[in-house]
Amino acid sequence: MMQFEFATATRILFGRGRVKEAAPLASAMGRRALLIAPATSEHAEVLRSQLGSLGVETTGLSVTGEPKITTVLEGTRIATETQSNLVIGCGGGSVIDTGKAVAALMRNPGDPLDYLEVVGRGVPLTRPSAPYIAIPTTAGTGSEVTRNAVLALPEQRVKVSLRSPLMLPTLAVVDPELTCTMPADITASTGLDALTQLIEPFVCNSPNPITDSLCRDGIRRASLSLRRACENGRDAGVREEMALASLFGGLALANARLGAVHGLAAPLGGMFPAPHGAVCARLLPLVMDANVRALRSRAPASPALDRYHEVARLLTGEASSHAEDAVEWVRSLCADLRISSLKQFGLTKQEIPDVVARGQKASSMKGNPIPLTDEELTAVLLGAL
């Protein structure tokens, strides 16, 4: 008997120029907004001006680097002091996740550690978040349609999730034009993050028909557009394709499961100053290879192996492609896009056993299509150095 759940943002607007609709829709949700964005963001300044012309007062919160619990606490304090009744996040995944967490804590008082996984008590949120508008300016995380916020606690060298269906944004505005100014290296790492979040839910141990459809279409779009987006960021057509692939990846990961790429990325992101997208980009072909080899040797009849064959056909466009061709396609793309090694972010051989131990406990690892041994994960990380 088939059973599954599918949940997403209350409303999604997609298309070139649709960011212009954000301010009018925000004005109907509240009159005082906390606007979360990078320290320097032309997109946020334009939005601030548009909000002001409609009578919406804004207070800013700058986010740099990976989102931290201290930043979320600061945002919640500012929102309380300014009596903000609306949150808007305009930026990459770090900004969007910060906004989700702030909007949730505005309505769910108490110590944030009460609600955090792993390092906290994991108490469920009981009240819906404050109205939240998520406006991504990168094409990668799909965070505008996911139900969690990944937060860093640098002093403990961990990244953990604040997670609840009540955290889904009220409105997601995905305007591909906002991604046209991304530099090539960010386009590459975020784009490979999007591809990871399409492949992992597709081959995971608990997919569903809706996420399957999104993943198939998203993988095909990314395969045709990611390299071109890196070569010519001003190509509106490929930016649109990658924005849609990113959105589909967010919808998929929020309603299926992930795998060993994200299982390892979680501890790596907490232990080292490594952007999530860059970590996923480096790990993707290595984990795909490890999974295909493990499936071939230990579970040759697994449906996941058939799904890897299908991934290969979607990536290469060749009906005769097999799982190994998918690995080689991604490996070649990563080489061409000059994806950084994890050594550049501080990972050493001595740290690998700790990363493996933490990764085996990560929630994402439980979705991998086949359990990977410590030795197999160690080989993945050695290959990523």
mmCIF file of C-alpha atoms in Angstrom:
data_model
loop_
_atom_site.group_PDB
_atom_site.id
_atom_site.type_symbol
_atom_site.label_atom_id
_atom_site.label_comp_id
_atom_site.label_asym_id
_atom_site.label_seq_id
_atom_site.Cartn_x
_atom_site.Cartn_y
_atom_site.Cartn_z
ATOM 1 C CA MET A 1 0.000 0.000 0.000
ATOM 2 C CA MET A 2 1.436 3.349 -1.057
ATOM 3 C CA GLN A 3 1.506 6.149 1.518
ATOM 4 C CA PHE A 4 3.252 9.505 1.367
ATOM 5 C CA GLU A 5 2.935 13.153 2.356
ATOM 6 C CA PHE A 6 3.670 16.271 0.323
ATOM 7 C CA ALA A 7 3.840 19.733 1.869
ATOM 8 C CA THR A 8 5.276 22.996 0.664
ATOM 9 C CA ALA A 9 5.058 26.774 0.952
ATOM 10 C CA THR A 10 1.534 28.154 1.027
ATOM 11 C CA ARG A 11 2.112 29.918 -2.297
ATOM 12 C CA ILE A 12 4.896 29.839 -4.895
ATOM 13 C CA LEU A 13 5.433 32.516 -7.543
ATOM 14 C CA PHE A 14 7.890 31.597 -10.297
ATOM 15 C CA GLY A 15 9.081 33.563 -13.289
ATOM 16 C CA ARG A 16 11.200 36.409 -14.564
ATOM 17 C CA GLY A 17 10.214 39.735 -13.059
ATOM 18 C CA ARG A 18 7.908 38.283 -10.427
ATOM 19 C CA VAL A 19 9.938 39.792 -7.589
ATOM 20 C CA LYS A 20 8.011 42.977 -8.343
ATOM 21 C CA GLU A 21 4.963 41.302 -6.816
ATOM 22 C CA ALA A 22 6.680 40.697 -3.474
ATOM 23 C CA ALA A 23 6.203 44.178 -1.969
ATOM 24 C CA PRO A 24 2.457 44.465 -2.727
ATOM 25 C CA LEU A 25 1.875 40.990 -1.306
ATOM 26 C CA ALA A 26 3.985 41.792 1.745
ATOM 27 C CA SER A 27 1.954 44.934 2.433
ATOM 28 C CA ALA A 28 -1.119 42.741 2.827
ATOM 29 C CA MET A 29 0.636 40.596 5.452
ATOM 30 C CA GLY A 30 2.041 43.244 7.790
ATOM 31 C CA ARG A 31 3.141 46.850 8.190
ATOM 32 C CA ARG A 32 6.483 46.266 9.920
ATOM 33 C CA ALA A 33 8.925 43.908 8.264
ATOM 34 C CA LEU A 34 12.263 42.469 9.298
ATOM 35 C CA LEU A 35 14.214 42.323 6.021
ATOM 36 C CA ILE A 36 17.024 39.757 6.113
ATOM 37 C CA ALA A 37 19.664 39.954 3.395
ATOM 38 C CA PRO A 38 23.433 39.916 2.770
ATOM 39 C CA ALA A 39 25.332 42.967 3.996
ATOM 40 C CA THR A 40 25.416 44.429 0.484
ATOM 41 C CA SER A 41 22.449 43.497 -1.674
ATOM 42 C CA GLU A 42 21.050 45.603 -4.494
ATOM 43 C CA HIS A 43 18.039 43.325 -4.661
ATOM 44 C CA ALA A 44 17.231 43.946 -0.995
ATOM 45 C CA GLU A 45 17.629 47.715 -1.379
ATOM 46 C CA VAL A 46 15.209 47.787 -4.297
ATOM 47 C CA LEU A 47 12.761 45.735 -2.268
ATOM 48 C CA ARG A 48 13.175 48.020 0.745
ATOM 49 C CA SER A 49 12.304 51.034 -1.410
ATOM 50 C CA GLN A 50 9.257 49.310 -2.852
ATOM 51 C CA LEU A 51 8.048 48.327 0.615
ATOM 52 C CA GLY A 52 8.507 51.883 1.869
ATOM 53 C CA SER A 53 6.422 53.285 -0.970
ATOM 54 C CA LEU A 54 3.589 51.018 0.150
ATOM 55 C CA GLY A 55 3.820 52.086 3.791
ATOM 56 C CA VAL A 56 5.694 49.046 5.094
ATOM 57 C CA GLU A 57 8.424 49.953 7.589
ATOM 58 C CA THR A 58 11.546 47.788 7.372
ATOM 59 C CA THR A 59 14.341 46.950 9.771
ATOM 60 C CA GLY A 60 17.381 45.160 8.400
ATOM 61 C CA LEU A 61 19.374 42.145 9.536
ATOM 62 C CA SER A 62 22.594 41.292 7.684
ATOM 63 C CA VAL A 63 23.675 37.684 7.226
ATOM 64 C CA THR A 64 27.171 36.717 6.122
ATOM 65 C CA GLY A 65 28.413 33.162 5.779
ATOM 66 C CA GLU A 66 26.560 30.125 7.057
ATOM 67 C CA PRO A 67 23.566 30.895 9.335
ATOM 68 C CA LYS A 68 24.375 30.829 13.052
ATOM 69 C CA ILE A 69 22.111 30.471 16.057
ATOM 70 C CA THR A 70 23.508 33.764 17.386
ATOM 71 C CA THR A 71 22.330 35.526 14.204
ATOM 72 C CA VAL A 72 18.877 34.029 14.609
ATOM 73 C CA LEU A 73 18.711 35.207 18.213
ATOM 74 C CA GLU A 74 19.728 38.709 17.122
ATOM 75 C CA GLY A 75 17.050 38.701 14.442
ATOM 76 C CA THR A 76 14.399 37.566 16.894
ATOM 77 C CA ARG A 77 15.430 40.297 19.335
ATOM 78 C CA ILE A 78 15.237 42.984 16.647
ATOM 79 C CA ALA A 79 11.864 41.735 15.436
ATOM 80 C CA THR A 80 10.497 41.896 18.988
ATOM 81 C CA GLU A 81 11.881 45.359 19.701
ATOM 82 C CA THR A 82 10.549 46.807 16.431
ATOM 83 C CA GLN A 83 7.223 44.958 16.765
ATOM 84 C CA SER A 84 7.753 43.422 13.358
ATOM 85 C CA ASN A 85 4.880 41.236 12.202
ATOM 86 C CA LEU A 86 6.418 40.039 8.960
ATOM 87 C CA VAL A 87 9.782 38.553 7.925
ATOM 88 C CA ILE A 88 11.294 38.726 4.447
ATOM 89 C CA GLY A 89 14.445 36.852 3.458
ATOM 90 C CA CYS A 90 16.133 37.954 0.222
ATOM 91 C CA GLY A 91 19.370 36.123 -0.522
ATOM 92 C CA GLY A 92 20.968 32.688 -0.689
ATOM 93 C CA GLY A 93 20.220 29.629 1.402
ATOM 94 C CA SER A 94 21.852 31.090 4.519
ATOM 95 C CA VAL A 95 19.572 34.120 4.404
ATOM 96 C CA ILE A 96 16.469 32.063 3.671
ATOM 97 C CA ASP A 97 17.196 29.630 6.514
ATOM 98 C CA THR A 98 17.858 32.491 8.937
ATOM 99 C CA GLY A 99 14.508 33.984 8.045
ATOM 100 C CA LYS A 100 12.676 30.711 8.587
ATOM 101 C CA ALA A 101 14.227 30.319 12.019
ATOM 102 C CA VAL A 102 13.518 33.921 13.053
ATOM 103 C CA ALA A 103 9.903 33.709 11.886
ATOM 104 C CA ALA A 104 9.469 30.491 13.866
ATOM 105 C CA LEU A 105 10.989 31.838 17.092
ATOM 106 C CA MET A 106 8.932 35.034 16.890
ATOM 107 C CA ARG A 107 5.880 32.888 17.604
ATOM 108 C CA ASN A 108 7.459 30.120 19.686
ATOM 109 C CA PRO A 109 9.154 31.715 22.721
ATOM 110 C CA GLY A 110 11.794 30.166 24.938
ATOM 111 C CA ASP A 111 15.344 28.960 24.523
ATOM 112 C CA PRO A 112 16.043 27.985 20.883
ATOM 113 C CA LEU A 113 17.938 24.973 22.187
ATOM 114 C CA ASP A 114 14.582 23.624 23.285
ATOM 115 C CA TYR A 115 13.676 23.132 19.626
ATOM 116 C CA LEU A 116 16.995 22.182 17.999
ATOM 117 C CA GLU A 117 17.890 18.646 16.943
ATOM 118 C CA VAL A 118 21.035 16.838 18.143
ATOM 119 C CA VAL A 119 22.330 19.482 20.593
ATOM 120 C CA GLY A 120 18.918 20.505 21.917
ATOM 121 C CA ARG A 121 15.816 18.847 23.258
ATOM 122 C CA GLY A 122 14.068 18.623 19.896
ATOM 123 C CA VAL A 123 10.774 19.906 21.347
ATOM 124 C CA PRO A 124 8.217 20.366 18.524
ATOM 125 C CA LEU A 125 7.138 23.869 17.580
ATOM 126 C CA THR A 126 3.494 24.374 18.522
ATOM 127 C CA ARG A 127 2.646 27.692 16.866
ATOM 128 C CA PRO A 128 2.795 28.627 13.188
ATOM 129 C CA SER A 129 5.657 30.912 12.210
ATOM 130 C CA ALA A 130 5.142 34.619 11.645
ATOM 131 C CA PRO A 131 4.319 35.431 8.006
ATOM 132 C CA TYR A 132 7.472 34.817 5.987
ATOM 133 C CA ILE A 133 8.347 35.652 2.383
ATOM 134 C CA ALA A 134 11.366 33.807 0.958
ATOM 135 C CA ILE A 135 13.060 35.307 -2.113
ATOM 136 C CA PRO A 136 16.110 33.288 -3.251
ATOM 137 C CA THR A 137 18.891 35.010 -5.196
ATOM 138 C CA THR A 138 20.833 31.794 -5.855
ATOM 139 C CA ALA A 139 19.801 28.587 -7.596
ATOM 140 C CA GLY A 140 20.837 25.744 -5.351
ATOM 141 C CA THR A 141 19.372 25.113 -1.920
ATOM 142 C CA GLY A 142 15.645 25.209 -2.638
ATOM 143 C CA SER A 143 15.351 26.464 0.935
ATOM 144 C CA GLU A 144 12.377 28.629 0.011
ATOM 145 C CA VAL A 145 10.162 25.510 0.016
ATOM 146 C CA THR A 146 11.699 23.381 2.768
ATOM 147 C CA ARG A 147 10.506 22.950 6.337
ATOM 148 C CA ASN A 148 13.778 23.329 8.219
ATOM 149 C CA ALA A 149 16.591 25.770 8.892
ATOM 150 C CA VAL A 150 20.161 24.499 9.206
ATOM 151 C CA LEU A 151 22.040 26.517 11.839
ATOM 152 C CA ALA A 152 25.683 26.512 12.909
ATOM 153 C CA LEU A 153 27.018 26.438 16.449
ATOM 154 C CA PRO A 154 30.713 27.191 15.824
ATOM 155 C CA GLU A 155 31.762 26.664 19.430
ATOM 156 C CA GLN A 156 30.506 23.072 19.242
ATOM 157 C CA ARG A 157 31.633 22.565 15.610
ATOM 158 C CA VAL A 158 28.190 21.355 14.565
ATOM 159 C CA LYS A 159 25.351 22.312 12.270
ATOM 160 C CA VAL A 160 21.884 21.295 13.384
ATOM 161 C CA SER A 161 18.330 21.736 12.175
ATOM 162 C CA LEU A 162 15.347 23.577 13.505
ATOM 163 C CA ARG A 163 12.620 21.579 11.817
ATOM 164 C CA SER A 164 8.837 21.710 11.627
ATOM 165 C CA PRO A 165 6.053 21.734 9.008
ATOM 166 C CA LEU A 166 5.002 24.993 10.686
ATOM 167 C CA MET A 167 8.169 26.614 9.294
ATOM 168 C CA LEU A 168 7.189 26.418 5.626
ATOM 169 C CA PRO A 169 7.245 29.944 4.157
ATOM 170 C CA THR A 170 4.009 31.771 3.585
ATOM 171 C CA LEU A 171 5.192 32.852 0.142
ATOM 172 C CA ALA A 172 8.133 31.826 -2.035
ATOM 173 C CA VAL A 173 9.041 34.193 -4.866
ATOM 174 C CA VAL A 174 11.471 32.560 -7.307
ATOM 175 C CA ASP A 175 12.602 35.105 -9.887
ATOM 176 C CA PRO A 176 15.412 33.717 -12.093
ATOM 177 C CA GLU A 177 16.552 37.254 -12.963
ATOM 178 C CA LEU A 178 17.842 37.658 -9.397
ATOM 179 C CA THR A 179 20.415 34.914 -10.019
ATOM 180 C CA CYS A 180 22.007 36.498 -13.106
ATOM 181 C CA THR A 181 24.681 38.322 -11.095
ATOM 182 C CA MET A 182 26.004 35.177 -9.380
ATOM 183 C CA PRO A 183 29.702 34.653 -10.189
ATOM 184 C CA ALA A 184 30.694 31.462 -11.991
ATOM 185 C CA ASP A 185 32.124 29.687 -8.910
ATOM 186 C CA ILE A 186 28.968 30.281 -6.860
ATOM 187 C CA THR A 187 26.835 29.277 -9.845
ATOM 188 C CA ALA A 188 28.801 26.024 -10.050
ATOM 189 C CA SER A 189 28.657 25.055 -6.366
ATOM 190 C CA THR A 190 25.020 26.037 -5.848
ATOM 191 C CA GLY A 191 24.036 24.385 -9.114
ATOM 192 C CA LEU A 192 25.700 21.130 -8.108
ATOM 193 C CA ASP A 193 23.939 21.402 -4.751
ATOM 194 C CA ALA A 194 20.658 21.609 -6.676
ATOM 195 C CA LEU A 195 21.639 18.567 -8.742
ATOM 196 C CA THR A 196 22.509 16.679 -5.549
ATOM 197 C CA GLN A 197 19.098 17.506 -4.118
ATOM 198 C CA LEU A 198 17.472 16.061 -7.224
ATOM 199 C CA ILE A 199 19.551 12.887 -7.448
ATOM 200 C CA GLU A 200 19.530 11.942 -3.750
ATOM 201 C CA PRO A 201 15.726 12.074 -3.269
ATOM 202 C CA PHE A 202 15.311 10.123 -6.525
ATOM 203 C CA VAL A 203 17.570 7.226 -5.459
ATOM 204 C CA CYS A 204 16.781 7.383 -1.710
ATOM 205 C CA ASN A 205 15.069 4.575 0.190
ATOM 206 C CA SER A 206 11.712 6.368 0.476
ATOM 207 C CA PRO A 207 10.830 8.270 -2.711
ATOM 208 C CA ASN A 208 7.278 8.979 -3.797
ATOM 209 C CA PRO A 209 5.568 9.535 -7.161
ATOM 210 C CA ILE A 210 5.384 13.322 -6.815
ATOM 211 C CA THR A 211 9.028 13.793 -5.899
ATOM 212 C CA ASP A 212 10.021 11.298 -8.608
ATOM 213 C CA SER A 213 8.376 13.462 -11.243
ATOM 214 C CA LEU A 214 10.038 16.614 -9.921
ATOM 215 C CA CYS A 215 13.445 14.923 -9.783
ATOM 216 C CA ARG A 216 13.254 13.502 -13.293
ATOM 217 C CA ASP A 217 12.374 16.868 -14.771
ATOM 218 C CA GLY A 218 14.842 18.754 -12.594
ATOM 219 C CA ILE A 219 17.776 16.438 -13.372
ATOM 220 C CA ARG A 220 17.133 16.822 -17.092
ATOM 221 C CA ARG A 221 16.953 20.617 -16.845
ATOM 222 C CA ALA A 222 20.123 20.860 -14.763
ATOM 223 C CA SER A 223 22.027 18.539 -17.085
ATOM 224 C CA LEU A 224 21.311 20.837 -20.032
ATOM 225 C CA SER A 225 21.783 24.155 -18.264
ATOM 226 C CA LEU A 226 24.318 24.087 -15.405
ATOM 227 C CA ARG A 227 27.469 24.193 -17.511
ATOM 228 C CA ARG A 228 25.983 26.900 -19.726
ATOM 229 C CA ALA A 229 24.985 28.989 -16.698
ATOM 230 C CA CYS A 230 28.589 28.920 -15.506
ATOM 231 C CA GLU A 231 29.865 29.924 -18.932
ATOM 232 C CA ASN A 232 27.379 32.761 -19.470
ATOM 233 C CA GLY A 233 25.571 33.922 -16.364
ATOM 234 C CA ARG A 234 23.596 36.511 -18.299
ATOM 235 C CA ASP A 235 21.789 33.858 -20.328
ATOM 236 C CA ALA A 236 18.268 34.352 -19.001
ATOM 237 C CA GLY A 237 17.062 31.040 -20.388
ATOM 238 C CA VAL A 238 19.574 28.847 -18.580
ATOM 239 C CA ARG A 239 19.181 30.877 -15.388
ATOM 240 C CA GLU A 240 15.469 30.141 -15.562
ATOM 241 C CA GLU A 241 16.131 26.425 -16.034
ATOM 242 C CA MET A 242 18.498 26.297 -13.058
ATOM 243 C CA ALA A 243 16.112 28.274 -10.843
ATOM 244 C CA LEU A 244 13.401 25.755 -11.653
ATOM 245 C CA ALA A 245 15.746 22.812 -11.036
ATOM 246 C CA SER A 246 16.659 24.317 -7.652
ATOM 247 C CA LEU A 247 12.993 24.786 -6.746
ATOM 248 C CA PHE A 248 12.231 21.188 -7.722
ATOM 249 C CA GLY A 249 15.157 19.978 -5.606
ATOM 250 C CA GLY A 250 13.826 21.834 -2.589
ATOM 251 C CA LEU A 251 10.363 20.369 -3.093
ATOM 252 C CA ALA A 252 11.860 16.895 -3.453
ATOM 253 C CA LEU A 253 14.162 16.910 -0.427
ATOM 254 C CA ALA A 254 11.390 18.331 1.773
ATOM 255 C CA ASN A 255 9.105 15.425 0.899
ATOM 256 C CA ALA A 256 11.421 12.452 0.318
ATOM 257 C CA ARG A 257 14.857 11.847 1.838
ATOM 258 C CA LEU A 258 18.468 12.627 1.035
ATOM 259 C CA GLY A 259 21.568 10.454 1.345
ATOM 260 C CA ALA A 260 25.266 10.171 2.089
ATOM 261 C CA VAL A 261 26.275 13.438 0.386
ATOM 262 C CA HIS A 262 24.184 15.409 2.850
ATOM 263 C CA GLY A 263 24.957 12.938 5.619
ATOM 264 C CA LEU A 264 28.632 13.887 5.345
ATOM 265 C CA ALA A 265 27.996 17.529 4.463
ATOM 266 C CA ALA A 266 26.258 18.117 7.794
ATOM 267 C CA PRO A 267 29.290 17.442 10.038
ATOM 268 C CA LEU A 268 31.725 18.930 7.514
ATOM 269 C CA GLY A 269 29.784 22.192 7.484
ATOM 270 C CA GLY A 270 29.874 22.353 11.263
ATOM 271 C CA MET A 271 33.537 21.423 11.665
ATOM 272 C CA PHE A 272 35.013 23.579 8.898
ATOM 273 C CA PRO A 273 34.282 26.965 7.284
ATOM 274 C CA ALA A 274 33.003 25.267 4.156
ATOM 275 C CA PRO A 275 29.945 26.501 2.225
ATOM 276 C CA HIS A 276 27.286 23.802 1.977
ATOM 277 C CA GLY A 277 27.073 23.958 -1.794
ATOM 278 C CA ALA A 278 30.833 23.575 -2.224
ATOM 279 C CA VAL A 279 30.871 20.502 0.031
ATOM 280 C CA CYS A 280 27.988 18.832 -1.807
ATOM 281 C CA ALA A 281 29.595 19.612 -5.159
ATOM 282 C CA ARG A 282 32.841 17.904 -4.137
ATOM 283 C CA LEU A 283 31.161 14.869 -2.592
ATOM 284 C CA LEU A 284 28.478 14.151 -5.194
ATOM 285 C CA PRO A 285 30.432 12.088 -7.765
ATOM 286 C CA LEU A 286 32.355 10.270 -5.029
ATOM 287 C CA VAL A 287 29.205 9.247 -3.161
ATOM 288 C CA MET A 288 27.478 8.263 -6.381
ATOM 289 C CA ASP A 289 30.430 6.006 -7.198
ATOM 290 C CA ALA A 290 30.427 4.471 -3.711
ATOM 291 C CA ASN A 291 26.678 3.834 -3.860
ATOM 292 C CA VAL A 292 26.769 2.255 -7.314
ATOM 293 C CA ARG A 293 29.665 -0.015 -6.327
ATOM 294 C CA ALA A 294 27.930 -1.023 -3.092
ATOM 295 C CA LEU A 295 24.656 -1.721 -4.877
ATOM 296 C CA ARG A 296 26.416 -3.772 -7.561
ATOM 297 C CA SER A 297 28.209 -5.922 -4.982
ATOM 298 C CA ARG A 298 25.689 -6.200 -2.141
ATOM 299 C CA ALA A 299 22.243 -5.485 -3.589
ATOM 300 C CA PRO A 300 22.264 -5.994 -7.376
ATOM 301 C CA ALA A 301 18.473 -6.450 -7.417
ATOM 302 C CA SER A 302 17.831 -3.147 -5.606
ATOM 303 C CA PRO A 303 15.455 -0.731 -7.355
ATOM 304 C CA ALA A 304 17.957 1.999 -6.486
ATOM 305 C CA LEU A 305 20.392 0.596 -9.039
ATOM 306 C CA ASP A 306 17.718 0.888 -11.718
ATOM 307 C CA ARG A 307 17.185 4.474 -10.611
ATOM 308 C CA TYR A 308 20.891 5.204 -11.007
ATOM 309 C CA HIS A 309 20.633 3.806 -14.549
ATOM 310 C CA GLU A 310 17.765 6.232 -15.143
ATOM 311 C CA VAL A 311 19.805 9.120 -13.698
ATOM 312 C CA ALA A 312 22.489 8.282 -16.245
ATOM 313 C CA ARG A 313 20.012 8.425 -19.103
ATOM 314 C CA LEU A 314 18.659 11.757 -17.874
ATOM 315 C CA LEU A 315 22.130 13.273 -17.524
ATOM 316 C CA THR A 316 23.651 12.002 -20.750
ATOM 317 C CA GLY A 317 20.580 11.940 -22.958
ATOM 318 C CA GLU A 318 21.669 8.472 -24.113
ATOM 319 C CA ALA A 319 19.204 5.579 -23.814
ATOM 320 C CA SER A 320 22.039 3.063 -23.482
ATOM 321 C CA SER A 321 23.683 4.765 -20.474
ATOM 322 C CA HIS A 322 24.239 2.883 -17.212
ATOM 323 C CA ALA A 323 24.810 3.950 -13.613
ATOM 324 C CA GLU A 324 28.565 4.214 -14.067
ATOM 325 C CA ASP A 325 28.004 6.697 -16.887
ATOM 326 C CA ALA A 326 26.147 8.954 -14.449
ATOM 327 C CA VAL A 327 29.146 8.899 -12.116
ATOM 328 C CA GLU A 328 31.530 9.756 -14.938
ATOM 329 C CA TRP A 329 29.250 12.540 -16.244
ATOM 330 C CA VAL A 330 29.144 14.255 -12.845
ATOM 331 C CA ARG A 331 32.855 13.685 -12.241
ATOM 332 C CA SER A 332 33.701 15.281 -15.600
ATOM 333 C CA LEU A 333 31.418 18.248 -14.917
ATOM 334 C CA CYS A 334 33.006 18.852 -11.503
ATOM 335 C CA ALA A 335 36.469 18.754 -13.061
ATOM 336 C CA ASP A 336 35.485 21.212 -15.781
ATOM 337 C CA LEU A 337 33.931 23.563 -13.216
ATOM 338 C CA ARG A 338 37.055 23.334 -11.025
ATOM 339 C CA ILE A 339 35.279 22.336 -7.840
ATOM 340 C CA SER A 340 37.520 22.885 -4.817
ATOM 341 C CA SER A 341 38.924 20.031 -2.756
ATOM 342 C CA LEU A 342 37.849 19.793 0.861
ATOM 343 C CA LYS A 343 41.496 20.179 1.892
ATOM 344 C CA GLN A 344 41.129 23.857 1.030
ATOM 345 C CA PHE A 345 38.532 24.201 3.776
ATOM 346 C CA GLY A 346 40.710 22.539 6.411
ATOM 347 C CA LEU A 347 39.813 18.842 6.222
ATOM 348 C CA THR A 348 42.766 16.569 7.011
ATOM 349 C CA LYS A 349 43.199 12.789 7.071
ATOM 350 C CA GLN A 350 43.322 12.946 10.858
ATOM 351 C CA GLU A 351 39.823 14.473 11.015
ATOM 352 C CA ILE A 352 38.196 11.917 8.695
ATOM 353 C CA PRO A 353 37.298 9.273 11.356
ATOM 354 C CA ASP A 354 35.437 11.937 13.347
ATOM 355 C CA VAL A 355 33.567 13.121 10.240
ATOM 356 C CA VAL A 356 32.599 9.543 9.386
ATOM 357 C CA ALA A 357 31.354 8.849 12.922
ATOM 358 C CA ARG A 358 29.248 12.015 12.916
ATOM 359 C CA GLY A 359 28.023 11.392 9.391
ATOM 360 C CA GLN A 360 26.777 7.913 10.235
ATOM 361 C CA LYS A 361 24.508 9.490 12.856
ATOM 362 C CA ALA A 362 23.162 12.232 10.554
ATOM 363 C CA SER A 363 19.477 12.078 9.645
ATOM 364 C CA SER A 364 20.247 12.426 5.928
ATOM 365 C CA MET A 365 22.445 9.314 5.982
ATOM 366 C CA LYS A 366 19.400 7.240 6.893
ATOM 367 C CA GLY A 367 17.916 7.952 3.474
ATOM 368 C CA ASN A 368 20.868 6.570 1.511
ATOM 369 C CA PRO A 369 19.785 3.773 -0.859
ATOM 370 C CA ILE A 370 22.207 1.327 0.774
ATOM 371 C CA PRO A 371 24.073 1.578 4.099
ATOM 372 C CA LEU A 372 27.689 2.518 3.445
ATOM 373 C CA THR A 373 30.393 1.187 5.724
ATOM 374 C CA ASP A 374 32.855 3.352 7.624
ATOM 375 C CA GLU A 375 35.520 2.189 5.182
ATOM 376 C CA GLU A 376 33.451 3.260 2.179
ATOM 377 C CA LEU A 377 32.742 6.695 3.668
ATOM 378 C CA THR A 378 36.407 7.054 4.556
ATOM 379 C CA ALA A 379 37.335 6.381 0.942
ATOM 380 C CA VAL A 380 34.851 9.042 -0.179
ATOM 381 C CA LEU A 381 36.423 11.651 2.082
ATOM 382 C CA LEU A 382 39.965 10.686 1.109
ATOM 383 C CA GLY A 383 38.957 11.174 -2.505
ATOM 384 C CA ALA A 384 37.584 14.612 -1.648
ATOM 385 C CA LEU A 385 40.902 15.870 -0.237
#
